[in-house]
XYZ file of C-alpha atoms in Angstrom:
614
model
C 0.000 0.000 0.000
C 1.293 3.450 -0.899
C 2.258 5.554 2.171
C -0.357 8.271 1.529
C -3.137 5.694 1.092
C -2.048 3.927 4.256
C -1.957 7.252 6.127
C -5.509 8.040 4.959
C -6.718 4.621 6.081
C -5.029 4.930 9.488
C -6.550 8.375 9.989
C -10.010 7.025 9.120
C -9.565 4.241 11.675
C -8.517 6.818 14.262
C -11.719 8.786 13.661
C -13.808 5.610 13.763
C -12.214 4.743 17.109
C -13.869 7.819 18.604
C -11.644 10.858 18.046
C -13.792 13.975 18.193
C -12.899 16.540 15.543
C -15.564 19.039 16.504
C -16.695 20.908 19.572
C -15.531 23.932 21.518
C -11.835 24.673 21.833
C -10.215 23.180 24.889
C -7.560 24.889 26.987
C -4.899 22.357 26.092
C -1.296 23.530 25.642
C 1.203 21.102 24.101
C 2.262 18.042 26.067
C 5.894 18.733 25.190
C 8.079 21.590 26.435
C 9.715 24.114 24.097
C 13.428 23.657 23.378
C 15.283 26.774 24.551
C 18.847 27.783 23.688
C 21.173 30.782 23.678
C 22.444 32.298 20.477
C 26.027 33.523 20.248
C 24.834 37.146 20.439
C 23.050 36.569 23.749
C 19.605 36.200 22.192
C 17.208 33.504 23.418
C 15.759 31.154 20.802
C 13.108 28.501 21.345
C 11.502 26.044 18.961
C 7.766 25.439 18.648
C 7.079 21.898 19.860
C 3.552 20.505 19.408
C 3.622 16.955 17.967
C 0.944 16.625 15.330
C 0.798 20.270 14.222
C 2.327 19.562 10.849
C 1.495 22.921 9.251
C 2.806 24.664 12.403
C -0.053 27.159 12.600
C -0.226 27.027 16.453
C -3.074 24.465 16.742
C -3.625 20.798 15.851
C -6.810 20.684 13.773
C -8.288 18.838 10.820
C -6.266 21.260 8.731
C -3.199 19.191 9.598
C -4.577 16.033 7.967
C -3.547 16.883 4.402
C -0.071 18.203 5.379
C 0.374 15.108 7.547
C -0.436 12.761 4.680
C 1.646 14.680 2.159
C 4.726 15.104 4.325
C 4.619 11.555 5.653
C 4.386 10.340 2.085
C 7.247 12.594 1.042
C 9.594 11.588 3.867
C 8.241 8.089 4.536
C 10.678 5.570 6.037
C 13.501 8.084 6.518
C 15.734 7.410 9.503
C 17.035 9.999 11.960
C 18.078 11.251 14.340
C 16.732 14.503 12.924
C 18.011 17.927 14.045
C 15.407 19.728 16.145
C 15.436 22.588 13.622
C 14.508 20.358 10.666
C 11.135 19.756 9.044
C 11.762 16.028 9.436
C 11.764 16.398 13.216
C 8.329 18.059 12.970
C 6.988 15.125 10.956
C 8.561 12.532 13.280
C 5.763 13.142 15.762
C 6.347 10.216 18.160
C 9.543 10.922 18.008
C 11.400 7.628 17.484
C 13.936 8.606 14.826
C 11.836 7.108 11.985
C 9.168 8.649 9.789
C 6.429 6.004 9.498
C 2.664 5.642 9.873
C 3.201 5.439 13.639
C 3.663 9.221 13.520
C -0.095 9.516 13.022
C -0.798 8.475 16.617
C 0.356 11.743 18.257
C -2.005 13.638 15.930
C -4.966 11.936 17.564
C -3.519 12.061 21.062
C -2.769 15.789 20.830
C -5.752 16.942 18.787
C -6.832 20.519 19.646
C -3.641 21.275 21.554
C -1.995 24.543 20.658
C -0.140 27.700 21.637
C -1.537 31.222 21.761
C 1.569 32.753 23.322
C 4.625 32.046 25.418
C 5.316 33.353 28.899
C 8.977 34.167 29.446
C 10.135 33.879 33.060
C 13.356 34.775 34.858
C 14.653 34.010 38.319
C 17.072 31.760 40.113
C 17.593 28.148 39.139
C 15.599 27.175 42.246
C 12.581 29.171 40.984
C 12.163 26.898 37.960
C 9.634 25.714 36.866
C 6.785 27.135 38.984
C 8.247 30.385 40.354
C 10.200 33.270 38.940
C 9.134 36.608 37.504
C 7.095 36.982 34.324
C 9.412 38.999 32.076
C 7.306 39.184 28.927
C 4.656 37.453 26.858
C 5.499 36.595 23.252
C 2.438 36.046 21.017
C 2.457 33.236 18.486
C 2.134 35.841 15.762
C 5.842 36.642 16.265
C 6.798 33.188 14.967
C 9.829 32.988 12.651
C 10.962 30.499 10.016
C 9.379 28.729 7.052
C 6.860 26.115 8.314
C 7.121 24.203 5.036
C 10.912 23.848 5.270
C 11.925 23.878 8.949
C 10.699 23.886 12.516
C 9.476 27.374 13.338
C 10.915 29.287 16.271
C 10.834 32.431 18.392
C 13.547 34.771 19.644
C 13.902 37.244 22.486
C 16.732 39.560 23.457
C 17.032 39.962 27.261
C 18.159 43.373 28.426
C 19.104 44.788 31.787
C 19.320 41.442 33.587
C 22.355 40.648 35.733
C 24.614 37.686 35.017
C 23.391 34.625 36.840
C 19.728 35.186 35.951
C 17.976 32.059 34.665
C 15.339 32.085 31.911
C 12.668 29.641 30.796
C 9.620 29.794 28.529
C 6.167 28.265 28.999
C 3.563 27.722 26.245
C 0.072 29.094 26.946
C -3.271 28.015 25.450
C -6.433 29.927 26.435
C -4.739 31.090 29.606
C -3.527 27.625 30.659
C 0.232 27.118 30.899
C 1.928 23.976 29.619
C 5.327 22.413 30.293
C 8.223 24.792 30.959
C 11.380 24.559 28.907
C 14.625 23.690 30.636
C 16.094 26.776 32.333
C 19.139 28.518 30.902
C 21.491 30.829 32.759
C 22.088 34.287 31.334
C 25.746 35.179 31.389
C 27.447 35.950 28.130
C 30.639 36.527 30.088
C 31.755 35.418 33.518
C 29.692 32.240 33.653
C 29.960 29.272 35.972
C 28.246 25.930 35.783
C 27.277 24.575 32.357
C 28.399 26.738 29.446
C 27.700 25.783 25.827
C 29.701 27.369 23.031
C 30.371 26.802 19.336
C 33.892 26.434 18.007
C 35.134 26.541 14.431
C 37.179 23.462 13.591
C 38.837 21.887 10.575
C 37.224 18.650 11.785
C 33.859 19.979 10.587
C 33.475 20.180 6.834
C 30.298 22.167 7.485
C 29.129 24.015 10.566
C 31.163 23.967 13.756
C 31.751 22.044 16.974
C 29.365 21.906 19.901
C 31.543 22.322 22.997
C 30.364 22.226 26.616
C 32.214 23.554 29.635
C 31.493 22.996 33.312
C 33.258 25.826 35.113
C 33.561 26.457 38.860
C 32.733 29.727 40.557
C 35.786 31.815 41.397
C 35.401 30.763 45.030
C 35.588 27.051 44.125
C 38.746 26.865 41.972
C 40.875 23.818 42.702
C 44.149 25.721 42.935
C 44.958 28.997 44.633
C 45.926 30.443 41.258
C 42.714 29.343 39.552
C 41.050 26.441 37.756
C 43.019 23.923 35.670
C 41.357 22.632 32.501
C 40.489 18.976 31.906
C 39.478 17.921 28.373
C 37.489 14.689 28.509
C 38.048 12.143 25.720
C 35.504 9.329 26.184
C 36.073 5.665 25.492
C 34.229 3.098 23.414
C 33.992 2.715 19.659
C 30.909 4.887 19.289
C 30.852 8.593 18.608
C 29.996 10.878 21.511
C 28.147 14.079 22.307
C 28.778 16.692 24.964
C 28.698 15.361 28.522
C 25.733 16.006 30.815
C 27.992 16.681 33.812
C 31.612 17.279 34.694
C 33.949 14.589 36.032
C 33.239 13.658 39.640
C 36.264 14.744 41.659
C 37.212 17.555 39.272
C 34.651 20.111 40.420
C 37.337 22.786 40.848
C 38.479 22.323 37.242
C 37.023 23.611 34.014
C 35.695 20.362 32.525
C 35.429 20.397 28.722
C 33.715 17.981 26.344
C 32.558 18.189 22.738
C 30.206 16.495 20.308
C 32.237 14.625 17.718
C 31.891 15.968 14.160
C 28.602 14.957 12.576
C 27.193 13.791 15.913
C 24.487 15.028 18.275
C 21.012 16.514 18.292
C 20.488 20.247 17.943
C 21.272 22.475 19.678
C 24.219 20.358 20.835
C 25.156 18.803 17.487
C 28.462 19.352 15.722
C 28.660 19.976 12.016
C 30.608 17.900 9.548
C 30.773 14.141 9.062
C 30.955 11.375 11.669
C 34.018 9.347 10.662
C 33.934 6.851 13.558
C 36.740 8.353 15.636
C 38.918 9.040 12.645
C 40.858 12.086 11.493
C 37.888 14.439 11.852
C 37.784 13.729 15.575
C 41.559 14.214 15.892
C 41.185 17.646 14.295
C 38.301 18.460 16.616
C 40.321 17.453 19.682
C 43.229 19.535 18.416
C 41.024 22.620 18.140
C 39.276 22.091 21.473
C 42.700 21.778 23.109
C 43.883 24.993 21.462
C 40.744 26.768 22.688
C 41.482 25.553 26.227
C 45.063 26.798 25.877
C 43.671 30.258 25.110
C 44.856 30.144 21.496
C 41.437 30.152 19.803
C 38.157 31.988 20.310
C 34.663 30.583 19.987
C 32.359 31.603 17.134
C 31.205 34.611 19.184
C 34.789 35.847 19.465
C 35.227 34.932 23.138
C 38.213 33.151 24.654
C 37.782 30.597 27.403
C 38.885 33.296 29.868
C 36.211 35.675 28.549
C 33.336 33.245 28.984
C 34.065 31.925 32.487
C 33.781 33.515 35.925
C 36.790 31.660 37.298
C 40.446 32.319 36.565
C 41.151 29.727 33.882
C 44.685 28.362 34.010
C 45.425 28.070 30.316
C 48.969 27.034 31.304
C 47.584 24.006 33.191
C 45.613 22.070 30.593
C 45.340 18.316 30.399
C 43.472 15.438 28.826
C 41.487 12.855 30.788
C 41.311 9.909 28.391
C 39.020 7.012 29.243
C 39.657 3.592 27.732
C 39.689 3.845 23.913
C 39.772 7.629 24.249
C 43.455 7.231 25.104
C 44.264 5.762 21.695
C 42.391 8.625 20.055
C 44.097 11.276 22.196
C 47.604 9.874 21.691
C 47.041 9.673 17.944
C 45.944 13.324 18.023
C 49.218 14.251 19.745
C 51.110 12.365 17.054
C 49.149 13.914 14.191
C 48.979 17.462 15.531
C 51.936 17.861 17.876
C 52.922 21.380 16.786
C 49.398 22.695 17.397
C 48.897 20.881 20.717
C 52.348 21.279 22.215
C 51.090 23.514 25.024
C 49.326 20.521 26.597
C 50.651 20.030 30.140
C 49.384 16.648 31.316
C 47.664 13.429 30.300
C 45.643 11.166 32.630
C 44.782 7.874 30.949
C 42.545 5.114 32.285
C 43.206 1.608 30.929
C 43.845 2.886 27.429
C 44.363 0.447 24.558
C 47.469 1.221 22.573
C 47.717 -0.882 19.417
C 44.979 -2.259 17.178
C 45.347 -5.654 18.879
C 44.353 -4.058 22.186
C 41.484 -2.056 20.702
C 39.771 -5.214 19.400
C 41.210 -7.487 22.164
C 43.275 -10.033 20.207
C 44.978 -11.115 23.437
C 41.603 -11.500 25.080
C 38.712 -11.676 25.563
C 38.363 -11.881 21.760
C 35.117 -13.098 20.199
C 34.478 -16.511 21.689
C 30.859 -16.079 22.756
C 28.139 -15.391 20.191
C 24.513 -14.449 20.728
C 25.171 -13.752 24.403
C 21.932 -12.830 26.229
C 21.594 -9.408 27.790
C 23.162 -9.315 31.222
C 25.378 -12.346 30.673
C 28.445 -12.048 32.948
C 31.653 -11.078 31.211
C 34.269 -13.791 30.823
C 37.918 -12.763 30.386
C 39.101 -15.395 27.932
C 42.881 -15.244 27.380
C 44.225 -16.030 23.927
C 46.406 -19.130 24.418
C 48.588 -17.939 21.510
C 49.462 -14.688 23.308
C 53.157 -14.695 24.262
C 53.692 -11.238 25.743
C 54.043 -7.573 24.965
C 56.220 -5.746 22.450
C 56.831 -1.980 22.172
C 54.614 -1.696 19.089
C 52.807 -5.025 18.610
C 51.789 -7.812 20.992
C 53.487 -11.171 20.440
C 50.641 -13.389 19.222
C 51.010 -16.432 16.995
C 48.609 -16.021 14.075
C 49.921 -18.985 12.050
C 46.709 -21.003 12.533
C 44.517 -18.233 11.102
C 41.395 -19.667 9.512
C 38.003 -18.729 8.094
C 34.591 -20.283 8.678
C 31.455 -19.161 6.869
C 29.700 -20.790 9.856
C 27.286 -23.205 8.169
C 24.762 -24.447 9.104
C 24.164 -21.870 11.857
C 24.595 -18.827 9.573
C 25.002 -16.701 12.674
C 28.313 -15.053 11.932
C 31.249 -15.584 9.614
C 34.408 -16.006 11.648
C 38.087 -15.258 11.349
C 39.646 -17.447 14.016
C 42.565 -19.628 15.092
C 42.010 -23.284 14.278
C 43.197 -25.217 17.333
C 41.803 -28.729 16.876
C 38.553 -30.549 16.346
C 36.620 -30.058 13.155
C 38.087 -27.703 10.510
C 35.629 -24.997 11.470
C 34.955 -22.649 14.378
C 33.875 -25.283 16.876
C 31.127 -24.211 19.253
C 28.568 -25.523 21.679
C 25.145 -23.954 22.085
C 24.004 -23.353 25.652
C 20.375 -23.423 26.871
C 20.369 -19.618 26.848
C 20.991 -19.655 23.087
C 24.543 -18.360 23.529
C 27.214 -20.091 21.470
C 30.753 -20.453 22.735
C 34.032 -22.009 21.665
C 34.698 -22.762 25.356
C 33.564 -26.338 24.741
C 34.202 -27.682 28.252
C 32.734 -24.645 30.033
C 35.754 -23.901 32.210
C 35.852 -20.201 31.205
C 39.149 -20.750 29.389
C 40.071 -21.366 25.776
C 42.173 -24.457 26.265
C 43.809 -27.160 24.157
C 41.684 -28.080 21.171
C 39.406 -25.047 21.527
C 39.263 -22.421 18.783
C 39.917 -18.703 19.308
C 37.646 -16.138 17.629
C 38.836 -12.631 16.699
C 36.751 -9.537 17.340
C 36.614 -6.489 15.072
C 35.417 -2.891 14.748
C 32.729 -2.558 12.089
C 32.598 0.681 10.108
C 30.728 1.187 6.825
C 30.219 -2.542 6.415
C 33.906 -3.461 6.783
C 35.149 -5.607 9.674
C 38.356 -4.012 10.855
C 40.183 -6.766 12.680
C 43.530 -5.797 14.155
C 46.113 -4.977 11.522
C 48.128 -8.167 12.290
C 44.984 -10.271 11.773
C 44.168 -8.526 8.491
C 47.731 -9.123 7.277
C 47.663 -12.747 8.470
C 44.442 -13.390 6.522
C 45.917 -12.065 3.299
C 49.321 -13.689 3.861
C 47.637 -17.070 4.394
C 45.609 -16.634 1.177
C 42.464 -17.820 2.925
C 40.416 -16.731 -0.092
C 40.955 -17.167 -3.787
C 41.101 -13.934 -5.756
C 37.617 -12.508 -6.168
C 36.038 -14.693 -3.454
C 36.909 -12.494 -0.489
C 33.991 -11.574 1.801
C 32.672 -8.085 1.129
C 33.360 -7.180 4.756
C 37.087 -7.993 4.616
C 39.365 -4.935 4.327
C 42.530 -5.032 2.273
C 45.855 -4.533 4.030
C 45.974 -0.956 2.742
C 42.438 -0.267 3.962
C 43.383 -1.643 7.369
C 46.462 0.562 7.565
C 44.459 3.656 6.646
C 41.743 2.807 9.168
C 44.039 2.128 12.116
C 46.416 5.051 11.562
C 44.273 7.587 13.514
C 42.865 4.997 15.938
C 45.866 3.513 17.729
C 48.565 5.016 19.925
C 51.617 2.781 19.604
C 53.035 4.265 16.359
C 53.260 7.780 17.820
C 55.205 7.547 21.083
C 58.597 8.065 19.436
C 57.488 11.330 17.826
C 56.105 12.880 21.028
C 59.291 14.267 22.634
C 59.719 16.703 19.748
C 56.676 18.596 20.956
C 55.861 17.279 24.438
C 59.122 16.991 26.353
C 57.483 18.682 29.346
C 54.351 16.534 29.327
C 53.471 14.667 32.546
C 51.518 11.406 32.322
C 49.774 9.115 34.790
C 48.510 5.778 33.485
C 45.694 4.370 35.613
C 45.100 0.641 35.834
C 43.290 -1.762 38.115
C 44.114 -5.350 38.992
C 41.481 -6.627 36.552
C 41.285 -4.458 33.457
C 37.777 -3.477 32.385
C 38.379 -4.874 28.868
C 41.736 -6.596 28.393
C 42.223 -10.187 29.598
C 46.017 -10.521 29.724
C 47.085 -10.415 33.372
C 50.381 -8.669 32.611
C 48.524 -5.636 31.187
C 50.478 -5.429 27.908
C 48.627 -2.249 26.843
C 49.667 -0.460 30.044
C 53.221 -1.784 29.601
C 53.261 -0.597 26.007
C 52.055 2.910 26.930
C 54.448 3.226 29.885
C 57.380 2.129 27.753
C 56.344 4.425 24.902
C 56.322 7.527 27.091
C 59.245 6.513 29.311
C 61.742 5.563 26.621
C 61.132 8.968 25.046
C 61.977 10.901 28.186
C 58.400 11.890 29.068
C 57.572 11.840 32.794
C 55.181 8.936 33.299
C 54.042 6.958 36.311
C 51.627 4.168 37.102
C 48.530 5.239 39.046
C 47.964 8.257 41.279
C 49.680 8.477 44.641
C 47.907 7.054 47.713
C 47.631 10.505 49.287
C 45.595 11.818 46.343
C 43.344 8.755 46.292
C 42.718 9.185 50.012
C 42.013 12.883 49.571
C 39.171 12.008 47.214
C 38.024 8.984 49.231
C 38.941 9.396 52.930
C 37.627 5.896 53.660
C 40.808 4.575 51.990
C 42.930 5.956 54.822
C 44.959 3.178 56.416
C 44.945 0.954 53.343
C 48.300 -0.696 52.718
C 47.478 -2.044 49.249
C 47.488 1.252 47.350
C 50.309 1.396 44.772
C 52.972 4.077 45.164
C 55.159 4.036 42.064
C 57.142 7.168 41.246
C 57.652 8.733 37.851
C 59.809 6.590 35.593
C 59.639 3.547 37.919
C 58.835 0.370 36.017
C 57.625 -2.866 37.657
C 60.230 -5.612 37.820
C 57.577 -8.111 36.751
C 54.458 -6.807 35.004
C 52.573 -9.948 35.998
C 52.991 -9.007 39.683
C 50.220 -6.458 40.033
C 51.492 -4.378 42.937
C 51.473 -1.361 40.590
C 47.704 -1.727 40.088
C 44.884 -0.192 42.088
C 42.575 -2.727 43.785
C 39.181 -3.163 42.159
C 37.246 -1.439 44.955
C 39.265 1.786 44.541
C 38.710 2.465 40.849
C 35.763 4.912 41.120
C 37.886 8.084 41.485
C 41.110 6.908 39.921
C 40.972 9.120 36.804
C 40.051 12.223 38.792
C 42.821 11.492 41.292
C 45.357 11.264 38.464
C 44.184 14.573 36.973
C 44.351 16.338 40.355
C 47.853 15.057 41.028
C 49.069 16.121 37.592
C 47.497 19.574 37.761
C 49.026 20.162 41.190
C 52.444 19.063 39.921
C 52.199 21.460 36.989
C 51.192 24.280 39.336
C 54.188 23.515 41.546
C 56.619 23.782 38.652
């Protein structure tokens, strides 16, 4: 059935089910709150939100039926997420990120809801949403934008209000107020708390970066001289948006995060293209770092010192890199050393270093398939792992093999053939999970196959570079029969270049001789299975052999400062800068598992205090 015909049928069924399309107007404002944001010039802007009002004429009526059918037919089956400013987001009435016939339902649910005007309130943050002072009333007739091409909106320029005043808007229908927008603090300069800015960046082919700061008040700076700056680089393989809060334990710092290029929902979306933590993100991190160093201004022409109430220490700027964020951040230093050389410190938490660590070749690998939600993690260790190396882990890939996985057709596998049938041998458990741990002892032992994990981007399965090379060296496929998801060696090299750290350590001293680094690690790594922590060893060696001050874990005194309950513990590591464990398999350099909550913040505090002390 054609989308428009289906829409007409669904609407007829809605009417038959009892929807009243006649009768006196009801005092029903929208169910949803307006979306309020600041413009760079200090002007307030809010979007009209009333799911079902497709023609955006302030009221959901039968007049929306034809626009609903036409626009649903025009955009049918498109997938979001859609920017809040777009016409697509107006049509996606539910909103679930898809334009389908299910977007008819809110039309019936919200019928006769509308907006006559908006009440604009100001006050303290505590006054929101039911208190405050009515500043002005903005009639719907002052609407802006083209309702046939975008979501319509309203603007207001506050005047004469002191910094620290909060604003919010409330839709009104026949004198009845609806849901208030989120409150926003007015302070174009000298702000504390959450501050959202836009930053031009070469990482964005169009538009600019959405950057969010959490800044302390001048009375709450961590150091006597002011507030150090911590740039958060999140982990995972997904792209990220601005954080909803600063880092716990770094309240006296200026905490900075950004939406990766091409990622986010307006008004906190960055322009450009999402390249899955590739070179666009490295450029974005470079430019955010330069902004924090006081070398760039935002799109409104303000420096980080201009926009914050605290004294920002642009000579005490560091990166807090979580998990896979450490590979990204180190690659950025390698790519853009000259531009980032003012960076003072680097706090990394269990960062992978080479492609083998990113996709866990040493363990846990991919040895459980179709695992049910909530299944406990098992740290399988690759039995062919033989230890660390400065650039590449020592893993024997000579038994590399391929299985198209008949008859299960669950997943094609690149794996190590270690006995049994010439295929990826598995057992299926009652839960439906499949595992190559045939005897169920939580180990991949003699005769049990080892499966390799990968990072999937644009349909290609990026195994570690050594696995990709082993597959092609072993000629597992005849020419022309390669799976469509298998990258070439060259494609693998291009993919991993901006996504691993190990190749860049030797170039760092040219630009970062004064950098201070703390590498955080716990007794059981949150991802890696090898007990000797080869990724931590690789990072420590990379920094240390190049003369960069690096140590393992924050000092006990700093951990105790953040968590006084740790006082008296005798199992907190206390390794100095440049001190390497005699045996990396003896984990006295690691923080116990019950201490890990504040470990990254403790490392950042220690580093910032060291920089402040000279």
